[in-house]
């Protein structure tokens, strides 16, 4: 069987090759990679390709693996192709990185191919994944509870920059710009590949470890898929069809997700992604899930899958949790609910304050009425005595950075400062009880990193407003209040980070 036409059309449809490309071909010596190399040799003149063979000895399987390496080296010599043959102790890598052998082998192999591409100036790396591999991958991801990113299976082309997990496995820096990993055989069943090898007198090597059902993929290949074929003889084709459908739908979801990302991300570093909670909640359900997944992948590129269970748990906490609530994500990540933010970061990460801060031990006199600048920030405090006001306006206050206080209860001096040893605070709703400020901050779940920098409005030595969090019982506006003082913290940009919470 000659599958050249099918593979040529697949390459053209997905734009896998361009005239003059330098291509590293990963060749294990098995049927898939041998067929792939033979086809690319036949297409070499048509596309003006420069081919380079690469083979990695995994440091396992003893003499069989030695024979595989010798076979590939001899094949490249006979076909007049340059080759790089290398050996890596994959079992040692697996132990060092606490990975299953299959996963360690995959990462080490891709890192090796990337390094070879950099050495020879190749922009493409071709590997022999076929349609049966695709069916197995989709089924494997389904069994692991993957979302649409996993159910689309392998893509015809993937930038190796998507595999930042390779860096620790490489012997040196990965090439930049990143080569493209291409899979020209992804629509070709294994049976057609084996028939092609027989038709052209190719004599592939066979890796007996592929029969070892202690490996999950082998068990799925040799036990589960044959069982499923008794229910649907076309199960492999149907799984590949599912991958095609999901991949097309996911491409649209990615566009919408990336647009939403620009709208809802307040801050992003290598350690944390911070969402605007209201903006995130305003997105459709599928995008809320997709945003959580994207944040996890951005922070942990080594993650293979962020399964549905983790995403759903995080989503429920993000939607329903109170300040300080947390949900666990893979890779040692946590989602933490703030008053108006959602932070996805490594466990133990303390996010910077969401609003204005003061340097410790700084005290700033507050003018009433008047405008006070907070040192070393772009925030100001506007204070005024309202000529007209209603109790409803005061009680239904949606802005956490605005406080209404009884002006006649504010003794002088009026200052902004940070907390001090021995501070006590009588918060609204506690009947005048005055716990230690430190204890109250802990109970209010104010992050530890914020506590020493949080501005406090102090009148006559008494804390009357923990800015952004709570006003004091002693300065509350009530039915007998005659004059109301309004304090508003305003950022130069005009963004005061509104949150639907009463002061």
Tab-separated table of C-alpha atoms in Angstrom:
chain	number	residue	atom	x	y	z
A	1	UNK	CA	0.000	0.000	0.000
A	2	UNK	CA	1.374	3.410	-0.994
A	3	UNK	CA	0.204	6.090	1.433
A	4	UNK	CA	2.319	8.855	-0.094
A	5	UNK	CA	-0.669	10.696	-1.560
A	6	UNK	CA	-2.556	10.689	1.757
A	7	UNK	CA	0.474	11.946	3.686
A	8	UNK	CA	1.254	14.578	1.052
A	9	UNK	CA	-2.321	15.910	1.290
A	10	UNK	CA	-2.170	15.915	5.100
A	11	UNK	CA	1.103	17.866	5.039
A	12	UNK	CA	-0.382	20.385	2.601
A	13	UNK	CA	-3.686	20.730	4.491
A	14	UNK	CA	-1.961	21.557	7.759
A	15	UNK	CA	0.986	23.494	6.332
A	16	UNK	CA	3.513	21.165	7.944
A	17	UNK	CA	6.342	21.738	5.461
A	18	UNK	CA	7.640	24.675	3.452
A	19	UNK	CA	10.126	24.606	0.568
A	20	UNK	CA	13.691	24.452	1.823
A	21	UNK	CA	12.840	23.295	5.356
A	22	UNK	CA	15.524	21.623	7.423
A	23	UNK	CA	13.811	18.759	9.238
A	24	UNK	CA	15.062	16.600	12.087
A	25	UNK	CA	13.368	13.195	11.857
A	26	UNK	CA	13.047	11.245	15.085
A	27	UNK	CA	13.760	7.616	14.185
A	28	UNK	CA	13.476	4.837	16.745
A	29	UNK	CA	13.790	2.118	14.110
A	30	UNK	CA	10.185	0.985	14.544
A	31	UNK	CA	7.563	0.809	11.753
A	32	UNK	CA	6.158	4.316	12.290
A	33	UNK	CA	9.429	6.236	12.239
A	34	UNK	CA	10.890	4.071	9.465
A	35	UNK	CA	7.821	4.685	7.298
A	36	UNK	CA	7.958	8.416	8.097
A	37	UNK	CA	11.614	8.699	7.128
A	38	UNK	CA	11.061	6.774	3.891
A	39	UNK	CA	8.142	9.040	2.934
A	40	UNK	CA	10.101	12.213	3.691
A	41	UNK	CA	12.992	10.941	1.566
A	42	UNK	CA	10.499	10.478	-1.283
A	43	UNK	CA	9.175	14.012	-0.707
A	44	UNK	CA	12.645	15.513	-0.296
A	45	UNK	CA	13.103	16.773	-3.854
A	46	UNK	CA	9.500	17.955	-4.120
A	47	UNK	CA	9.874	20.169	-1.032
A	48	UNK	CA	13.654	20.761	-1.284
A	49	UNK	CA	14.026	19.338	2.210
A	50	UNK	CA	17.216	18.923	4.223
A	51	UNK	CA	16.731	15.846	6.397
A	52	UNK	CA	18.680	14.908	9.524
A	53	UNK	CA	18.098	11.640	11.384
A	54	UNK	CA	18.049	11.663	15.195
A	55	UNK	CA	17.950	8.595	17.450
A	56	UNK	CA	18.070	8.462	21.242
A	57	UNK	CA	19.156	5.370	23.173
A	58	UNK	CA	17.126	5.478	26.415
A	59	UNK	CA	19.641	3.606	28.547
A	60	UNK	CA	17.233	0.691	28.962
A	61	UNK	CA	16.566	-2.671	27.229
A	62	UNK	CA	20.284	-3.517	27.053
A	63	UNK	CA	21.446	-5.215	23.849
A	64	UNK	CA	18.126	-4.645	22.064
A	65	UNK	CA	18.479	-0.884	22.440
A	66	UNK	CA	22.122	-1.081	21.335
A	67	UNK	CA	20.981	-2.932	18.213
A	68	UNK	CA	18.283	-0.303	17.547
A	69	UNK	CA	20.871	2.486	17.654
A	70	UNK	CA	23.198	0.567	15.329
A	71	UNK	CA	20.300	-0.129	12.946
A	72	UNK	CA	19.357	3.556	12.678
A	73	UNK	CA	22.976	4.642	12.235
A	74	UNK	CA	23.460	2.095	9.438
A	75	UNK	CA	20.146	3.052	7.812
A	76	UNK	CA	21.082	6.742	7.739
A	77	UNK	CA	24.473	5.864	6.238
A	78	UNK	CA	22.932	3.685	3.519
A	79	UNK	CA	20.331	6.344	2.661
A	80	UNK	CA	22.941	9.080	2.601
A	81	UNK	CA	21.475	11.056	5.492
A	82	UNK	CA	23.329	12.815	8.317
A	83	UNK	CA	22.484	11.421	11.732
A	84	UNK	CA	22.870	12.147	15.420
A	85	UNK	CA	22.841	9.084	17.680
A	86	UNK	CA	22.954	9.725	21.424
A	87	UNK	CA	22.405	7.890	24.693
A	88	UNK	CA	20.713	9.132	27.867
A	89	UNK	CA	20.157	7.345	31.164
A	90	UNK	CA	16.377	7.774	31.222
A	91	UNK	CA	15.827	5.518	34.276
A	92	UNK	CA	18.131	7.821	36.268
A	93	UNK	CA	16.255	10.893	34.994
A	94	UNK	CA	12.953	9.294	35.987
A	95	UNK	CA	14.240	8.671	39.505
A	96	UNK	CA	15.748	12.147	39.847
A	97	UNK	CA	12.553	13.905	38.747
A	98	UNK	CA	10.133	11.402	40.340
A	99	UNK	CA	8.544	10.602	36.976
A	100	UNK	CA	7.177	7.411	35.484
A	101	UNK	CA	9.602	5.942	32.964
A	102	UNK	CA	7.226	6.621	30.036
A	103	UNK	CA	6.892	10.295	30.950
A	104	UNK	CA	10.612	10.745	31.571
A	105	UNK	CA	11.388	9.078	28.237
A	106	UNK	CA	8.981	11.385	26.411
A	107	UNK	CA	10.464	14.535	27.944
A	108	UNK	CA	14.077	13.460	27.453
A	109	UNK	CA	13.362	12.432	23.861
A	110	UNK	CA	11.767	15.770	22.948
A	111	UNK	CA	14.556	17.686	24.664
A	112	UNK	CA	17.093	15.674	22.654
A	113	UNK	CA	15.267	16.332	19.376
A	114	UNK	CA	15.060	20.039	20.195
A	115	UNK	CA	18.795	20.187	20.891
A	116	UNK	CA	19.600	18.405	17.627
A	117	UNK	CA	17.332	20.835	15.755
A	118	UNK	CA	19.240	23.722	17.288
A	119	UNK	CA	22.595	22.157	16.415
A	120	UNK	CA	21.716	21.602	12.732
A	121	UNK	CA	19.576	24.713	12.241
A	122	UNK	CA	16.315	22.824	11.676
A	123	UNK	CA	12.957	24.575	11.977
A	124	UNK	CA	10.905	21.349	12.025
A	125	UNK	CA	11.029	18.093	13.973
A	126	UNK	CA	9.055	15.211	12.449
A	127	UNK	CA	7.832	12.322	14.603
A	128	UNK	CA	5.894	9.196	13.680
A	129	UNK	CA	2.691	9.429	15.731
A	130	UNK	CA	-0.110	7.731	13.812
A	131	UNK	CA	-3.905	7.512	13.928
A	132	UNK	CA	-3.848	4.602	16.391
A	133	UNK	CA	-1.598	6.630	18.695
A	134	UNK	CA	-4.120	9.459	18.426
A	135	UNK	CA	-7.016	7.183	19.373
A	136	UNK	CA	-5.055	5.880	22.363
A	137	UNK	CA	-4.164	9.414	23.460
A	138	UNK	CA	-7.767	10.639	23.319
A	139	UNK	CA	-9.003	7.609	25.253
A	140	UNK	CA	-6.211	7.951	27.802
A	141	UNK	CA	-7.057	11.631	28.363
A	142	UNK	CA	-10.744	10.769	28.650
A	143	UNK	CA	-10.010	8.193	31.347
A	144	UNK	CA	-7.972	10.795	33.240
A	145	UNK	CA	-10.859	13.269	33.200
A	146	UNK	CA	-9.210	15.768	30.854
A	147	UNK	CA	-11.037	18.781	29.469
A	148	UNK	CA	-11.258	19.828	25.814
A	149	UNK	CA	-7.535	20.597	25.598
A	150	UNK	CA	-6.811	16.934	26.330
A	151	UNK	CA	-9.679	15.472	24.304
A	152	UNK	CA	-8.425	17.117	21.115
A	153	UNK	CA	-5.511	14.693	21.334
A	154	UNK	CA	-2.258	15.419	19.544
A	155	UNK	CA	-2.155	18.242	17.011
A	156	UNK	CA	-0.639	17.972	13.517
A	157	UNK	CA	1.852	20.665	14.549
A	158	UNK	CA	2.904	21.884	17.982
A	159	UNK	CA	5.522	24.548	18.778
A	160	UNK	CA	8.133	23.047	21.070
A	161	UNK	CA	7.850	26.241	23.118
A	162	UNK	CA	4.635	24.623	24.398
A	163	UNK	CA	6.931	22.039	26.017
A	164	UNK	CA	8.796	24.316	28.427
A	165	UNK	CA	8.877	21.218	30.607
A	166	UNK	CA	11.817	20.120	28.444
A	167	UNK	CA	14.319	22.613	29.842
A	168	UNK	CA	15.360	20.517	32.881
A	169	UNK	CA	15.843	17.488	30.598
A	170	UNK	CA	18.036	19.201	28.001
A	171	UNK	CA	21.821	19.160	28.131
A	172	UNK	CA	21.835	22.849	27.222
A	173	UNK	CA	19.467	25.686	26.380
A	174	UNK	CA	16.708	24.890	23.897
A	175	UNK	CA	16.899	26.624	20.515
A	176	UNK	CA	15.243	29.971	19.910
A	177	UNK	CA	13.093	30.450	17.939
A	178	UNK	CA	11.452	27.196	18.898
A	179	UNK	CA	11.251	24.451	16.230
A	180	UNK	CA	7.857	23.086	15.239
A	181	UNK	CA	7.011	19.478	16.107
A	182	UNK	CA	5.104	17.970	13.159
A	183	UNK	CA	3.185	14.675	12.887
A	184	UNK	CA	2.700	13.839	9.178
A	185	UNK	CA	1.292	10.342	9.911
A	186	UNK	CA	-1.369	11.450	12.397
A	187	UNK	CA	-4.236	10.469	10.059
A	188	UNK	CA	-2.643	7.185	8.968
A	189	UNK	CA	-3.612	3.942	10.794
A	190	UNK	CA	-0.897	1.639	12.070
A	191	UNK	CA	-2.052	-1.183	9.783
A	192	UNK	CA	-1.446	0.968	6.696
A	193	UNK	CA	2.001	1.911	7.982
A	194	UNK	CA	2.965	-1.729	8.503
A	195	UNK	CA	1.624	-2.585	5.032
A	196	UNK	CA	3.725	0.235	3.568
A	197	UNK	CA	6.857	-1.089	5.255
A	198	UNK	CA	6.183	-4.563	3.854
A	199	UNK	CA	5.489	-3.213	0.352
A	200	UNK	CA	8.788	-1.329	0.230
A	201	UNK	CA	10.886	-4.039	1.834
A	202	UNK	CA	11.543	-1.989	4.945
A	203	UNK	CA	12.483	-4.137	7.915
A	204	UNK	CA	11.649	-2.197	11.082
A	205	UNK	CA	12.851	-3.031	14.536
A	206	UNK	CA	10.252	-4.068	17.113
A	207	UNK	CA	10.473	-2.887	20.711
A	208	UNK	CA	9.316	-5.753	22.923
A	209	UNK	CA	8.648	-3.315	25.770
A	210	UNK	CA	5.612	-2.170	23.758
A	211	UNK	CA	4.017	-5.485	24.775
A	212	UNK	CA	4.581	-4.877	28.493
A	213	UNK	CA	1.116	-4.219	29.939
A	214	UNK	CA	2.492	-2.858	33.192
A	215	UNK	CA	2.663	0.412	31.239
A	216	UNK	CA	-0.694	2.186	31.129
A	217	UNK	CA	-0.638	2.978	27.409
A	218	UNK	CA	0.268	-0.612	26.522
A	219	UNK	CA	-2.536	-1.950	28.703
A	220	UNK	CA	-4.948	0.417	27.000
A	221	UNK	CA	-3.626	-0.613	23.555
A	222	UNK	CA	-3.629	-4.365	24.073
A	223	UNK	CA	-6.545	-4.841	26.480
A	224	UNK	CA	-9.011	-1.934	26.602
A	225	UNK	CA	-9.175	-0.934	22.937
A	226	UNK	CA	-9.705	-4.526	21.714
A	227	UNK	CA	-12.513	-4.836	24.268
A	228	UNK	CA	-14.103	-1.593	23.046
A	229	UNK	CA	-13.868	-2.870	19.471
A	230	UNK	CA	-16.317	-5.625	20.420
A	231	UNK	CA	-18.840	-2.824	21.053
A	232	UNK	CA	-17.820	-0.682	18.069
A	233	UNK	CA	-15.370	-2.072	15.504
A	234	UNK	CA	-14.660	1.507	14.372
A	235	UNK	CA	-13.810	2.799	17.851
A	236	UNK	CA	-10.320	3.966	16.839
A	237	UNK	CA	-11.689	5.959	13.919
A	238	UNK	CA	-14.438	7.405	16.130
A	239	UNK	CA	-11.915	8.522	18.745
A	240	UNK	CA	-9.877	10.265	16.045
A	241	UNK	CA	-13.066	11.881	14.755
A	242	UNK	CA	-13.774	13.143	18.270
A	243	UNK	CA	-10.294	14.655	18.383
A	244	UNK	CA	-10.932	16.505	15.091
A	245	UNK	CA	-14.254	17.911	16.320
A	246	UNK	CA	-12.955	18.947	19.737
A	247	UNK	CA	-9.809	20.504	18.235
A	248	UNK	CA	-11.898	22.752	15.972
A	249	UNK	CA	-14.210	23.776	18.817
A	250	UNK	CA	-11.270	24.302	21.153
A	251	UNK	CA	-9.603	26.654	18.663
A	252	UNK	CA	-12.653	28.937	18.962
A	253	UNK	CA	-12.692	28.558	22.740
A	254	UNK	CA	-9.008	29.553	22.840
A	255	UNK	CA	-9.751	32.781	20.963
A	256	UNK	CA	-12.588	33.681	23.328
A	257	UNK	CA	-10.540	32.646	26.355
A	258	UNK	CA	-7.602	34.821	25.304
A	259	UNK	CA	-9.929	37.812	24.848
A	260	UNK	CA	-11.399	37.193	28.306
A	261	UNK	CA	-7.877	36.815	29.728
A	262	UNK	CA	-7.052	40.378	28.684
A	263	UNK	CA	-10.223	41.592	30.392
A	264	UNK	CA	-10.002	39.795	33.729
A	265	UNK	CA	-6.285	39.426	34.553
A	266	UNK	CA	-5.188	42.136	36.977
A	267	UNK	CA	-1.641	40.906	37.419
A	268	UNK	CA	0.535	38.081	36.144
A	269	UNK	CA	4.002	37.026	37.264
A	270	UNK	CA	5.975	33.794	37.103
A	271	UNK	CA	4.549	32.909	40.522
A	272	UNK	CA	0.936	34.077	40.378
A	273	UNK	CA	-2.034	35.036	38.220
A	274	UNK	CA	-4.587	37.412	39.732
A	275	UNK	CA	-8.110	37.649	38.264
A	276	UNK	CA	-10.647	40.378	38.846
A	277	UNK	CA	-13.285	38.268	40.588
A	278	UNK	CA	-16.320	40.130	39.247
A	279	UNK	CA	-14.888	40.091	35.723
A	280	UNK	CA	-14.207	36.362	35.961
A	281	UNK	CA	-17.694	35.655	37.306
A	282	UNK	CA	-19.238	37.599	34.410
A	283	UNK	CA	-17.786	35.126	31.876
A	284	UNK	CA	-19.761	32.126	30.548
A	285	UNK	CA	-19.206	28.860	32.399
A	286	UNK	CA	-16.924	27.353	29.740
A	287	UNK	CA	-14.678	30.430	29.816
A	288	UNK	CA	-14.528	30.466	33.616
A	289	UNK	CA	-13.212	26.917	33.464
A	290	UNK	CA	-10.854	27.722	30.586
A	291	UNK	CA	-9.380	30.709	32.425
A	292	UNK	CA	-8.582	28.565	35.470
A	293	UNK	CA	-6.917	25.974	33.236
A	294	UNK	CA	-4.899	28.588	31.378
A	295	UNK	CA	-3.639	30.103	34.628
A	296	UNK	CA	-2.553	26.665	35.846
A	297	UNK	CA	-0.725	25.902	32.592
A	298	UNK	CA	0.955	29.325	32.552
A	299	UNK	CA	2.305	28.774	36.057
A	300	UNK	CA	3.084	25.068	35.649
A	301	UNK	CA	4.082	24.293	32.043
A	302	UNK	CA	5.002	20.747	33.105
A	303	UNK	CA	1.354	19.865	33.726
A	304	UNK	CA	0.019	17.329	31.235
A	305	UNK	CA	-3.633	17.690	32.224
A	306	UNK	CA	-5.666	19.809	34.601
A	307	UNK	CA	-8.563	17.474	35.119
A	308	UNK	CA	-12.243	18.360	35.382
A	309	UNK	CA	-12.494	17.535	39.085
A	310	UNK	CA	-9.790	20.040	40.031
A	311	UNK	CA	-11.220	22.737	37.771
A	312	UNK	CA	-14.754	22.269	39.093
A	313	UNK	CA	-13.625	22.385	42.704
A	314	UNK	CA	-11.692	25.592	42.028
A	315	UNK	CA	-14.619	27.099	40.134
A	316	UNK	CA	-17.080	26.424	42.950
A	317	UNK	CA	-14.746	27.947	45.531
A	318	UNK	CA	-14.141	30.962	43.278
A	319	UNK	CA	-17.879	31.519	42.850
A	320	UNK	CA	-19.139	30.735	46.333
A	321	UNK	CA	-16.176	31.050	48.698
A	322	UNK	CA	-15.668	33.867	51.163
A	323	UNK	CA	-12.427	35.800	51.497
A	324	UNK	CA	-9.568	33.433	52.249
A	325	UNK	CA	-11.301	30.338	50.851
A	326	UNK	CA	-8.961	28.089	48.879
A	327	UNK	CA	-9.057	25.248	46.375
A	328	UNK	CA	-6.248	22.900	45.396
A	329	UNK	CA	-5.044	22.645	41.802
A	330	UNK	CA	-2.418	20.267	40.371
A	331	UNK	CA	1.271	21.118	40.476
A	332	UNK	CA	1.217	22.497	44.011
A	333	UNK	CA	-1.036	25.403	42.995
A	334	UNK	CA	-3.834	26.960	45.031
A	335	UNK	CA	-6.727	29.203	44.100
A	336	UNK	CA	-7.347	31.780	46.830
A	337	UNK	CA	-10.383	34.048	47.074
A	338	UNK	CA	-9.769	37.713	47.883
A	339	UNK	CA	-12.425	40.365	48.463
A	340	UNK	CA	-12.529	41.201	44.774
A	341	UNK	CA	-9.772	39.010	43.350
A	342	UNK	CA	-8.971	35.387	42.629
A	343	UNK	CA	-5.311	34.453	42.939
A	344	UNK	CA	-3.871	31.263	41.461
A	345	UNK	CA	-0.370	30.678	42.772
A	346	UNK	CA	1.864	28.138	44.469
A	347	UNK	CA	0.812	27.096	47.948
A	348	UNK	CA	2.075	29.566	50.541
A	349	UNK	CA	2.271	32.463	48.096
A	350	UNK	CA	1.305	35.775	49.676
A	351	UNK	CA	-0.086	38.173	47.111
A	352	UNK	CA	0.705	41.889	47.290
A	353	UNK	CA	-2.012	44.131	48.744
A	354	UNK	CA	-4.975	44.762	46.481
A	355	UNK	CA	-5.211	48.444	47.361
A	356	UNK	CA	-3.348	51.342	48.951
A	357	UNK	CA	-0.467	50.753	51.338
A	358	UNK	CA	1.669	52.758	53.728
A	359	UNK	CA	5.273	52.140	54.712
A	360	UNK	CA	5.487	50.760	58.266
A	361	UNK	CA	5.854	53.380	61.026
A	362	UNK	CA	4.694	56.213	58.730
A	363	UNK	CA	2.013	58.584	60.027
A	364	UNK	CA	0.245	61.056	57.736
A	365	UNK	CA	-1.959	63.900	58.996
A	366	UNK	CA	-5.430	63.859	57.406
A	367	UNK	CA	-7.233	67.078	56.529
A	368	UNK	CA	-11.026	67.125	57.011
A	369	UNK	CA	-12.127	68.482	54.650
A	370	UNK	CA	-9.214	68.071	52.270
A	371	UNK	CA	-7.085	65.725	50.171
A	372	UNK	CA	-4.217	63.716	51.612
A	373	UNK	CA	-1.587	61.950	49.483
A	374	UNK	CA	-0.350	58.543	50.586
A	375	UNK	CA	3.459	58.518	50.394
A	376	UNK	CA	5.144	56.381	47.721
A	377	UNK	CA	1.803	55.477	46.072
A	378	UNK	CA	-0.571	56.914	43.493
A	379	UNK	CA	-3.443	56.907	46.020
A	380	UNK	CA	-5.041	59.884	47.761
A	381	UNK	CA	-7.580	60.157	50.562
A	382	UNK	CA	-10.384	62.621	49.914
A	383	UNK	CA	-12.248	63.680	53.050
A	384	UNK	CA	-15.336	65.875	53.200
A	385	UNK	CA	-18.304	66.614	55.428
A	386	UNK	CA	-21.491	65.957	53.476
A	387	UNK	CA	-24.093	68.675	53.367
A	388	UNK	CA	-26.826	66.205	52.419
A	389	UNK	CA	-26.944	62.480	52.964
A	390	UNK	CA	-29.347	59.625	53.629
A	391	UNK	CA	-28.972	56.676	55.951
A	392	UNK	CA	-29.745	54.356	53.028
A	393	UNK	CA	-26.854	55.842	51.011
A	394	UNK	CA	-24.519	55.179	53.914
A	395	UNK	CA	-25.732	51.664	54.683
A	396	UNK	CA	-25.786	50.491	51.056
A	397	UNK	CA	-22.178	51.322	50.262
A	398	UNK	CA	-20.777	49.172	47.421
A	399	UNK	CA	-17.258	50.643	47.476
A	400	UNK	CA	-14.800	49.078	49.894
A	401	UNK	CA	-12.514	52.119	49.574
A	402	UNK	CA	-15.206	54.544	50.785
A	403	UNK	CA	-16.214	54.930	54.438
A	404	UNK	CA	-18.984	57.043	56.004
A	405	UNK	CA	-18.323	58.033	59.610
A	406	UNK	CA	-20.089	60.157	62.228
A	407	UNK	CA	-18.128	63.425	61.993
A	408	UNK	CA	-18.961	64.470	65.548
A	409	UNK	CA	-17.363	61.291	66.941
A	410	UNK	CA	-14.015	61.860	65.233
A	411	UNK	CA	-11.594	63.311	67.734
A	412	UNK	CA	-8.362	64.971	66.724
A	413	UNK	CA	-5.723	64.388	65.604
A	414	UNK	CA	-6.942	62.580	62.487
A	415	UNK	CA	-4.147	60.523	60.897
A	416	UNK	CA	-3.394	57.636	58.566
A	417	UNK	CA	-0.881	55.095	59.832
A	418	UNK	CA	-0.119	51.386	59.922
A	419	UNK	CA	-0.632	49.036	62.855
A	420	UNK	CA	1.368	49.261	66.073
A	421	UNK	CA	2.016	46.892	68.910
A	422	UNK	CA	-0.905	46.938	71.344
A	423	UNK	CA	-3.471	48.301	68.852
A	424	UNK	CA	-7.066	47.337	69.533
A	425	UNK	CA	-10.033	47.701	67.206
A	426	UNK	CA	-13.767	47.782	67.915
A	427	UNK	CA	-15.233	46.710	64.558
A	428	UNK	CA	-18.771	47.291	63.399
A	429	UNK	CA	-21.047	44.460	64.398
A	430	UNK	CA	-19.179	43.366	67.536
A	431	UNK	CA	-21.145	45.485	69.998
A	432	UNK	CA	-18.228	47.649	71.023
A	433	UNK	CA	-15.985	44.688	71.936
A	434	UNK	CA	-12.388	45.621	71.148
A	435	UNK	CA	-10.139	42.651	70.329
A	436	UNK	CA	-6.486	43.075	69.549
A	437	UNK	CA	-6.106	44.390	66.011
A	438	UNK	CA	-3.767	41.505	65.149
A	439	UNK	CA	-6.372	38.931	66.243
A	440	UNK	CA	-9.098	40.711	64.304
A	441	UNK	CA	-6.936	40.785	61.144
A	442	UNK	CA	-6.324	37.053	61.441
A	443	UNK	CA	-10.036	36.325	61.894
A	444	UNK	CA	-10.848	38.612	58.954
A	445	UNK	CA	-8.377	36.554	56.866
A	446	UNK	CA	-6.317	39.568	55.889
A	447	UNK	CA	-3.183	38.052	54.308
A	448	UNK	CA	-0.141	38.178	56.559
A	449	UNK	CA	1.918	40.086	53.972
A	450	UNK	CA	-0.623	42.929	53.937
A	451	UNK	CA	-1.053	43.525	57.663
A	452	UNK	CA	1.975	45.739	58.311
A	453	UNK	CA	1.201	47.979	55.324
A	454	UNK	CA	-2.572	48.369	55.536
A	455	UNK	CA	-3.630	52.025	56.097
A	456	UNK	CA	-5.596	52.698	59.279
A	457	UNK	CA	-7.644	55.863	59.801
A	458	UNK	CA	-7.108	56.910	63.413
A	459	UNK	CA	-9.073	59.639	65.245
A	460	UNK	CA	-7.827	60.788	68.643
A	461	UNK	CA	-5.762	57.622	68.996
A	462	UNK	CA	-8.658	55.256	68.133
A	463	UNK	CA	-8.802	53.215	64.923
A	464	UNK	CA	-12.037	54.192	63.164
A	465	UNK	CA	-11.460	52.538	59.772
A	466	UNK	CA	-9.292	49.630	58.695
A	467	UNK	CA	-9.186	50.921	55.141
A	468	UNK	CA	-10.937	48.657	52.689
A	469	UNK	CA	-12.130	46.245	55.378
A	470	UNK	CA	-14.233	47.555	58.282
A	471	UNK	CA	-15.259	50.717	60.132
A	472	UNK	CA	-15.371	50.971	63.917
A	473	UNK	CA	-18.568	50.597	65.927
A	474	UNK	CA	-17.748	53.839	67.753
A	475	UNK	CA	-17.838	55.948	64.566
A	476	UNK	CA	-20.870	54.400	62.891
A	477	UNK	CA	-23.443	56.627	61.234
A	478	UNK	CA	-26.873	56.126	62.794
A	479	UNK	CA	-30.326	57.719	63.060
A	480	UNK	CA	-29.066	60.321	65.555
A	481	UNK	CA	-26.031	61.355	63.477
A	482	UNK	CA	-26.049	65.050	62.547
A	483	UNK	CA	-22.971	65.306	60.338
A	484	UNK	CA	-21.417	62.639	58.090
A	485	UNK	CA	-17.756	62.565	57.086
A	486	UNK	CA	-17.040	60.696	53.875
A	487	UNK	CA	-13.541	59.322	53.277
A	488	UNK	CA	-12.652	58.039	49.812
A	489	UNK	CA	-9.401	56.396	48.783
A	490	UNK	CA	-8.853	57.166	45.113
A	491	UNK	CA	-6.171	55.939	42.767
A	492	UNK	CA	-4.684	58.318	40.206
A	493	UNK	CA	-6.059	56.091	37.441
A	494	UNK	CA	-9.517	56.487	38.921
A	495	UNK	CA	-9.768	52.740	39.548
A	496	UNK	CA	-10.839	52.183	43.144
A	497	UNK	CA	-11.413	48.417	42.699
A	498	UNK	CA	-15.085	48.348	43.580
A	499	UNK	CA	-16.340	45.435	45.594
A	500	UNK	CA	-19.888	44.644	46.613
A	501	UNK	CA	-19.358	44.680	50.354
A	502	UNK	CA	-20.743	47.001	53.002
A	503	UNK	CA	-18.337	48.946	55.193
